[in-house]
Amino acid sequence: MCGIVGYVGRRQAAEVLIDCLSKLEYRGYDSAGVALVEENNIKVVKATGRLKVLEEKLKEMGPIASCCGIGHTRWATHGAPSDINSHPHSSERISLVHNGIIENYLSLKEFLIQNGYEFVSDTDTEVLVKLLDYYYNGDPLSSLLTTLSKVRGSYGLAILFKDFPGRIYAVRKESPLIVGYGKEENFLASDIPALLKYTREYSILDEGEIAQIDENGISFFNEFGKPIEKERLTADWDVEAAEKGGYAHFMLKEIHEQPEAMSRTINSRLENGLPNLRIPELTDEMLRGIERIHIVACGTAMHAGMVGKTAIERLTRVPTEVDIASEFRYRDPIVSEKDLVIIVSQSGETLDTLAALKLAKQKGAKTLAIVNVVGSSIARAADYVLYTYAGPEIAVASTKAYSVQLAVLYLFTLRLALARGSLPEAEVRRYVKELIRLPELLEQLLADTERIKYLASLFMNCEDLFYLGRGFDYALSLEGSLKLKEISYIHSEAYAAGELKHGTISLIVDGTPVVALATQDAIFEKTLSNVKETKSRGARVILFCKEGTEVPADVADHVVKLPVYEEIFMPMLLVVPLQLFAYYMAVLRGCDVDKPRNLAKSVTVE
């Protein structure tokens, strides 16, 4: 969600903070601000709108001689986007930025008003900084511990104290923070890309931990204020991986990175032609003992889980459920010690998904995390971890992260089938050979995107669009629809094709656009029949199917044929033209593709 950065060292802090914040724009925000220590004062500058508005404001003010500061990009939760509601928030002695939500802010605000404090914003963050001011006793660490003991909610905090002008304090609960190590300078951020230009050495703050950062070093304390040591990690991403590299948008770059990401993800988990998950504790005996699988995720990751469910049940016959994480955690799910809960998250920090994981563990289930970020909260909390090796994904709309999540779910499925004997080894080997072919087929699709761009130009002015499919195609249609709506703002819905006649077909009128997916031979004729029903009511149909498929002329206005490929793996192939279709629709409509309105890359609040 919101972005946090901090810097202390020998450079001009304002320049470093703006640069670091620019690497976090993908997280989604509606305002930005910085707090800079100038001599013994803290100067706060903030502005509604994009980061360039803040940058212009700083230029107009002239140079601020500061080598220590904190910065923030805000996505509004409490209070509408405005200069006043933007972070940082301050008292006379303290300035801080905050990711998360303070749940009991109203009662705290009442308490502070009774003690003479006045408020100018609508935010819970202003309550937090004034509560810290109330308990401030000259010792930042003990004051923080006292203040946070009164607070309910989630937070990632970066804090400046006027009495300690060359020092930043950071603390986290459920909202991620990392510190970065430099030479005579140190850094703070809510995500790795912010720091890659300056350092690859970092540590992750765990729940309740506090970091004290100055130019000479970083000290860590646990939730009781006792000193602790932290492991140093090295980011394996480079600066170029987090840059556009000549592409018009990060989203387009990341779509084109999928063949390489797939190859890296798949080939690293193969041995002698068979899947090897490289988790020694995840033994064949353990896999044979699983009675039920729950796949829990949000948004795009949940759509990957729906494909995974279909594959797992078809190839292994293990009953599998897919849950939206925010529903799973509150519906008192039936989970036993013989169940495996698979948690899927790109960032590894999605709050609802992390809470679902913790609930699953409380109920005694084994947990397997499929995540992209090494050392993320979900990765550290799960019993087993499968990393997806996608590299940094900057665009808010997920593309390559979805694809590699599918790849990992398929590899897990094949390993499970082999362990349980539901597929003979020869059949598993055949499937593995097909997976190895995938990057080459993706390259073929990406080599010629003009047809998809042309179709987008024909449909760009529509305001409603429907996706249809059955089986794997239905699971994928949900993701295709989400991509379109989140970046182009076109109202889009995905339906199981057989459900049309149960009400939905009433929405189909003359000229209604329909994207139909029909890549599964066993149900091809059934799907075609459903598509024909929409065509007879005036729909304009784009049909995706495989090469060699016969499509009657009266079924679709446009037919896009894909390379012949193993049917069970078709979602990994077909997703690319669906991503491109959404991308070009958004571009042609003039939308901000990488930073769609109201959305954030990593959702760290409920």
mmCIF file of N, CA, C and O in Angstrom, residues 382-430:
data_model
loop_
_atom_site.group_PDB
_atom_site.id
_atom_site.type_symbol
_atom_site.label_atom_id
_atom_site.label_comp_id
_atom_site.label_asym_id
_atom_site.label_seq_id
_atom_site.Cartn_x
_atom_site.Cartn_y
_atom_site.Cartn_z
ATOM 1 N N ALA A 382 5.243 -19.404 7.201
ATOM 2 C CA ALA A 382 4.755 -20.689 6.698
ATOM 3 C C ALA A 382 5.685 -21.839 7.080
ATOM 4 O O ALA A 382 6.879 -21.646 7.329
ATOM 5 N N ASP A 383 5.126 -23.058 7.084
ATOM 6 C CA ASP A 383 5.954 -24.245 7.358
ATOM 7 C C ASP A 383 6.899 -24.539 6.196
ATOM 8 O O ASP A 383 8.031 -24.956 6.398
ATOM 9 N N TYR A 384 6.399 -24.330 4.980
ATOM 10 C CA TYR A 384 7.189 -24.592 3.776
ATOM 11 C C TYR A 384 7.022 -23.405 2.828
ATOM 12 O O TYR A 384 5.983 -22.743 2.826
ATOM 13 N N VAL A 385 8.053 -23.143 2.002
ATOM 14 C CA VAL A 385 8.000 -22.007 1.077
ATOM 15 C C VAL A 385 8.451 -22.439 -0.309
ATOM 16 O O VAL A 385 9.471 -23.127 -0.465
ATOM 17 N N LEU A 386 7.679 -22.018 -1.312
ATOM 18 C CA LEU A 386 8.092 -22.140 -2.706
ATOM 19 C C LEU A 386 8.179 -20.730 -3.274
ATOM 20 O O LEU A 386 7.153 -20.051 -3.420
ATOM 21 N N TYR A 387 9.384 -20.261 -3.570
ATOM 22 C CA TYR A 387 9.549 -18.940 -4.169
ATOM 23 C C TYR A 387 9.305 -19.015 -5.671
ATOM 24 O O TYR A 387 9.601 -20.025 -6.317
ATOM 25 N N THR A 388 8.786 -17.912 -6.225
ATOM 26 C CA THR A 388 8.382 -17.930 -7.629
ATOM 27 C C THR A 388 9.435 -17.354 -8.580
ATOM 28 O O THR A 388 9.287 -17.466 -9.791
ATOM 29 N N TYR A 389 10.446 -16.679 -8.078
ATOM 30 C CA TYR A 389 11.559 -16.200 -8.903
ATOM 31 C C TYR A 389 11.115 -15.296 -10.049
ATOM 32 O O TYR A 389 11.689 -15.330 -11.142
ATOM 33 N N ALA A 390 10.109 -14.478 -9.830
ATOM 34 C CA ALA A 390 9.644 -13.581 -10.891
ATOM 35 C C ALA A 390 10.522 -12.341 -11.025
ATOM 36 O O ALA A 390 10.471 -11.655 -12.035
ATOM 37 N N GLY A 391 11.352 -12.048 -9.995
ATOM 38 C CA GLY A 391 12.033 -10.762 -9.982
ATOM 39 C C GLY A 391 11.054 -9.672 -9.586
ATOM 40 O O GLY A 391 9.877 -9.940 -9.346
ATOM 41 N N PRO A 392 11.490 -8.427 -9.531
ATOM 42 C CA PRO A 392 10.591 -7.358 -9.093
ATOM 43 C C PRO A 392 9.454 -7.146 -10.080
ATOM 44 O O PRO A 392 9.671 -7.082 -11.284
ATOM 45 N N GLU A 393 8.254 -7.052 -9.558
ATOM 46 C CA GLU A 393 7.085 -6.701 -10.374
ATOM 47 C C GLU A 393 6.625 -5.335 -9.903
ATOM 48 O O GLU A 393 6.163 -5.180 -8.778
ATOM 49 N N ILE A 394 6.740 -4.345 -10.776
ATOM 50 C CA ILE A 394 6.525 -2.951 -10.389
ATOM 51 C C ILE A 394 5.106 -2.490 -10.708
ATOM 52 O O ILE A 394 4.487 -1.779 -9.920
ATOM 53 N N ALA A 395 4.577 -2.865 -11.866
ATOM 54 C CA ALA A 395 3.226 -2.449 -12.229
ATOM 55 C C ALA A 395 2.232 -2.956 -11.196
ATOM 56 O O ALA A 395 2.365 -4.076 -10.690
ATOM 57 N N VAL A 396 1.228 -2.151 -10.899
ATOM 58 C CA VAL A 396 0.214 -2.574 -9.930
ATOM 59 C C VAL A 396 -0.518 -3.814 -10.423
ATOM 60 O O VAL A 396 -0.773 -4.753 -9.672
ATOM 61 N N ALA A 397 -0.875 -3.834 -11.703
ATOM 62 C CA ALA A 397 -1.569 -4.995 -12.271
ATOM 63 C C ALA A 397 -0.578 -6.144 -12.452
ATOM 64 O O ALA A 397 0.384 -6.037 -13.200
ATOM 65 N N SER A 398 -0.813 -7.227 -11.770
ATOM 66 C CA SER A 398 0.120 -8.354 -11.785
ATOM 67 C C SER A 398 0.027 -9.133 -13.091
ATOM 68 O O SER A 398 -1.064 -9.429 -13.583
ATOM 69 N N THR A 399 1.179 -9.456 -13.654
ATOM 70 C CA THR A 399 1.227 -10.259 -14.882
ATOM 71 C C THR A 399 2.165 -11.450 -14.685
ATOM 72 O O THR A 399 1.726 -12.578 -14.542
ATOM 73 N N LYS A 400 3.469 -11.178 -14.624
ATOM 74 C CA LYS A 400 4.408 -12.302 -14.527
ATOM 75 C C LYS A 400 4.304 -13.004 -13.173
ATOM 76 O O LYS A 400 4.565 -14.211 -13.089
ATOM 77 N N ALA A 401 3.892 -12.279 -12.133
ATOM 78 C CA ALA A 401 3.721 -12.941 -10.831
ATOM 79 C C ALA A 401 2.619 -13.985 -10.904
ATOM 80 O O ALA A 401 2.737 -15.076 -10.335
ATOM 81 N N TYR A 402 1.527 -13.664 -11.610
ATOM 82 C CA TYR A 402 0.436 -14.630 -11.804
ATOM 83 C C TYR A 402 0.945 -15.856 -12.558
ATOM 84 O O TYR A 402 0.673 -16.999 -12.168
ATOM 85 N N SER A 403 1.682 -15.628 -13.618
ATOM 86 C CA SER A 403 2.152 -16.742 -14.448
ATOM 87 C C SER A 403 3.053 -17.690 -13.676
ATOM 88 O O SER A 403 2.919 -18.915 -13.779
ATOM 89 N N VAL A 404 3.977 -17.138 -12.898
ATOM 90 C CA VAL A 404 4.883 -18.024 -12.164
ATOM 91 C C VAL A 404 4.180 -18.696 -10.988
ATOM 92 O O VAL A 404 4.556 -19.794 -10.582
ATOM 93 N N GLN A 405 3.150 -18.044 -10.441
ATOM 94 C CA GLN A 405 2.338 -18.728 -9.428
ATOM 95 C C GLN A 405 1.678 -19.964 -10.030
ATOM 96 O O GLN A 405 1.644 -21.038 -9.407
ATOM 97 N N LEU A 406 1.159 -19.829 -11.256
ATOM 98 C CA LEU A 406 0.594 -20.988 -11.949
ATOM 99 C C LEU A 406 1.652 -22.070 -12.136
ATOM 100 O O LEU A 406 1.388 -23.257 -11.893
ATOM 101 N N ALA A 407 2.834 -21.670 -12.576
ATOM 102 C CA ALA A 407 3.894 -22.654 -12.823
ATOM 103 C C ALA A 407 4.217 -23.441 -11.554
ATOM 104 O O ALA A 407 4.361 -24.671 -11.587
ATOM 105 N N VAL A 408 4.323 -22.739 -10.426
ATOM 106 C CA VAL A 408 4.639 -23.412 -9.167
ATOM 107 C C VAL A 408 3.492 -24.331 -8.743
ATOM 108 O O VAL A 408 3.718 -25.448 -8.262
ATOM 109 N N LEU A 409 2.259 -23.883 -8.923
ATOM 110 C CA LEU A 409 1.115 -24.723 -8.572
ATOM 111 C C LEU A 409 1.081 -25.989 -9.434
ATOM 112 O O LEU A 409 0.770 -27.079 -8.939
ATOM 113 N N TYR A 410 1.406 -25.867 -10.702
ATOM 114 C CA TYR A 410 1.456 -27.053 -11.565
ATOM 115 C C TYR A 410 2.576 -28.004 -11.138
ATOM 116 O O TYR A 410 2.391 -29.221 -11.099
ATOM 117 N N LEU A 411 3.741 -27.452 -10.816
ATOM 118 C CA LEU A 411 4.856 -28.298 -10.363
ATOM 119 C C LEU A 411 4.491 -29.013 -9.066
ATOM 120 O O LEU A 411 4.797 -30.201 -8.896
ATOM 121 N N PHE A 412 3.869 -28.287 -8.155
ATOM 122 C CA PHE A 412 3.414 -28.919 -6.911
ATOM 123 C C PHE A 412 2.427 -30.038 -7.218
ATOM 124 O O PHE A 412 2.495 -31.129 -6.626
ATOM 125 N N THR A 413 1.500 -29.796 -8.133
ATOM 126 C CA THR A 413 0.494 -30.793 -8.492
ATOM 127 C C THR A 413 1.142 -32.058 -9.035
ATOM 128 O O THR A 413 0.766 -33.187 -8.661
ATOM 129 N N LEU A 414 2.115 -31.883 -9.910
ATOM 130 C CA LEU A 414 2.790 -33.050 -10.499
ATOM 131 C C LEU A 414 3.577 -33.820 -9.440
ATOM 132 O O LEU A 414 3.609 -35.056 -9.447
ATOM 133 N N ARG A 415 4.214 -33.097 -8.527
ATOM 134 C CA ARG A 415 4.946 -33.771 -7.445
ATOM 135 C C ARG A 415 3.975 -34.540 -6.547
ATOM 136 O O ARG A 415 4.251 -35.664 -6.125
ATOM 137 N N LEU A 416 2.824 -33.926 -6.264
ATOM 138 C CA LEU A 416 1.807 -34.568 -5.445
ATOM 139 C C LEU A 416 1.259 -35.815 -6.144
ATOM 140 O O LEU A 416 1.077 -36.869 -5.511
ATOM 141 N N ALA A 417 1.022 -35.715 -7.434
ATOM 142 C CA ALA A 417 0.514 -36.861 -8.203
ATOM 143 C C ALA A 417 1.516 -38.002 -8.209
ATOM 144 O O ALA A 417 1.146 -39.181 -8.089
ATOM 145 N N LEU A 418 2.793 -37.673 -8.311
ATOM 146 C CA LEU A 418 3.841 -38.698 -8.313
ATOM 147 C C LEU A 418 3.927 -39.372 -6.949
ATOM 148 O O LEU A 418 4.013 -40.605 -6.850
ATOM 149 N N ALA A 419 3.879 -38.579 -5.893
ATOM 150 C CA ALA A 419 3.986 -39.125 -4.538
ATOM 151 C C ALA A 419 2.807 -40.023 -4.195
ATOM 152 O O ALA A 419 2.965 -41.051 -3.527
ATOM 153 N N ARG A 420 1.636 -39.656 -4.662
ATOM 154 C CA ARG A 420 0.426 -40.404 -4.313
ATOM 155 C C ARG A 420 0.097 -41.513 -5.310
ATOM 156 O O ARG A 420 -0.841 -42.286 -5.096
ATOM 157 N N GLY A 421 0.862 -41.567 -6.405
ATOM 158 C CA GLY A 421 0.632 -42.612 -7.394
ATOM 159 C C GLY A 421 -0.606 -42.414 -8.243
ATOM 160 O O GLY A 421 -1.079 -43.346 -8.898
ATOM 161 N N SER A 422 -1.149 -41.191 -8.269
ATOM 162 C CA SER A 422 -2.334 -40.937 -9.088
ATOM 163 C C SER A 422 -1.985 -40.783 -10.561
ATOM 164 O O SER A 422 -2.857 -40.863 -11.430
ATOM 165 N N LEU A 423 -0.709 -40.546 -10.845
ATOM 166 C CA LEU A 423 -0.206 -40.551 -12.220
ATOM 167 C C LEU A 423 1.032 -41.432 -12.271
ATOM 168 O O LEU A 423 1.877 -41.377 -11.363
ATOM 169 N N PRO A 424 1.185 -42.228 -13.327
ATOM 170 C CA PRO A 424 2.423 -42.998 -13.464
ATOM 171 C C PRO A 424 3.598 -42.077 -13.773
ATOM 172 O O PRO A 424 3.406 -40.966 -14.307
ATOM 173 N N GLU A 425 4.781 -42.506 -13.445
ATOM 174 C CA GLU A 425 5.965 -41.669 -13.650
ATOM 175 C C GLU A 425 6.100 -41.228 -15.101
ATOM 176 O O GLU A 425 6.466 -40.083 -15.386
ATOM 177 N N ALA A 426 5.794 -42.112 -16.041
ATOM 178 C CA ALA A 426 5.928 -41.770 -17.458
ATOM 179 C C ALA A 426 5.019 -40.601 -17.833
ATOM 180 O O ALA A 426 5.395 -39.725 -18.631
ATOM 181 N N GLU A 427 3.827 -40.571 -17.243
ATOM 182 C CA GLU A 427 2.896 -39.480 -17.533
ATOM 183 C C GLU A 427 3.389 -38.172 -16.926
ATOM 184 O O GLU A 427 3.269 -37.105 -17.538
ATOM 185 N N VAL A 428 3.945 -38.239 -15.733
ATOM 186 C CA VAL A 428 4.508 -37.039 -15.108
ATOM 187 C C VAL A 428 5.644 -36.491 -15.961
ATOM 188 O O VAL A 428 5.754 -35.276 -16.182
ATOM 189 N N ARG A 429 6.496 -37.392 -16.466
ATOM 190 C CA ARG A 429 7.599 -36.963 -17.337
ATOM 191 C C ARG A 429 7.071 -36.270 -18.593
ATOM 192 O O ARG A 429 7.649 -35.289 -19.072
ATOM 193 N N ARG A 430 5.976 -36.782 -19.128
ATOM 194 C CA ARG A 430 5.393 -36.164 -20.326
ATOM 195 C C ARG A 430 4.912 -34.747 -20.018
ATOM 196 O O ARG A 430 5.153 -33.815 -20.798
#
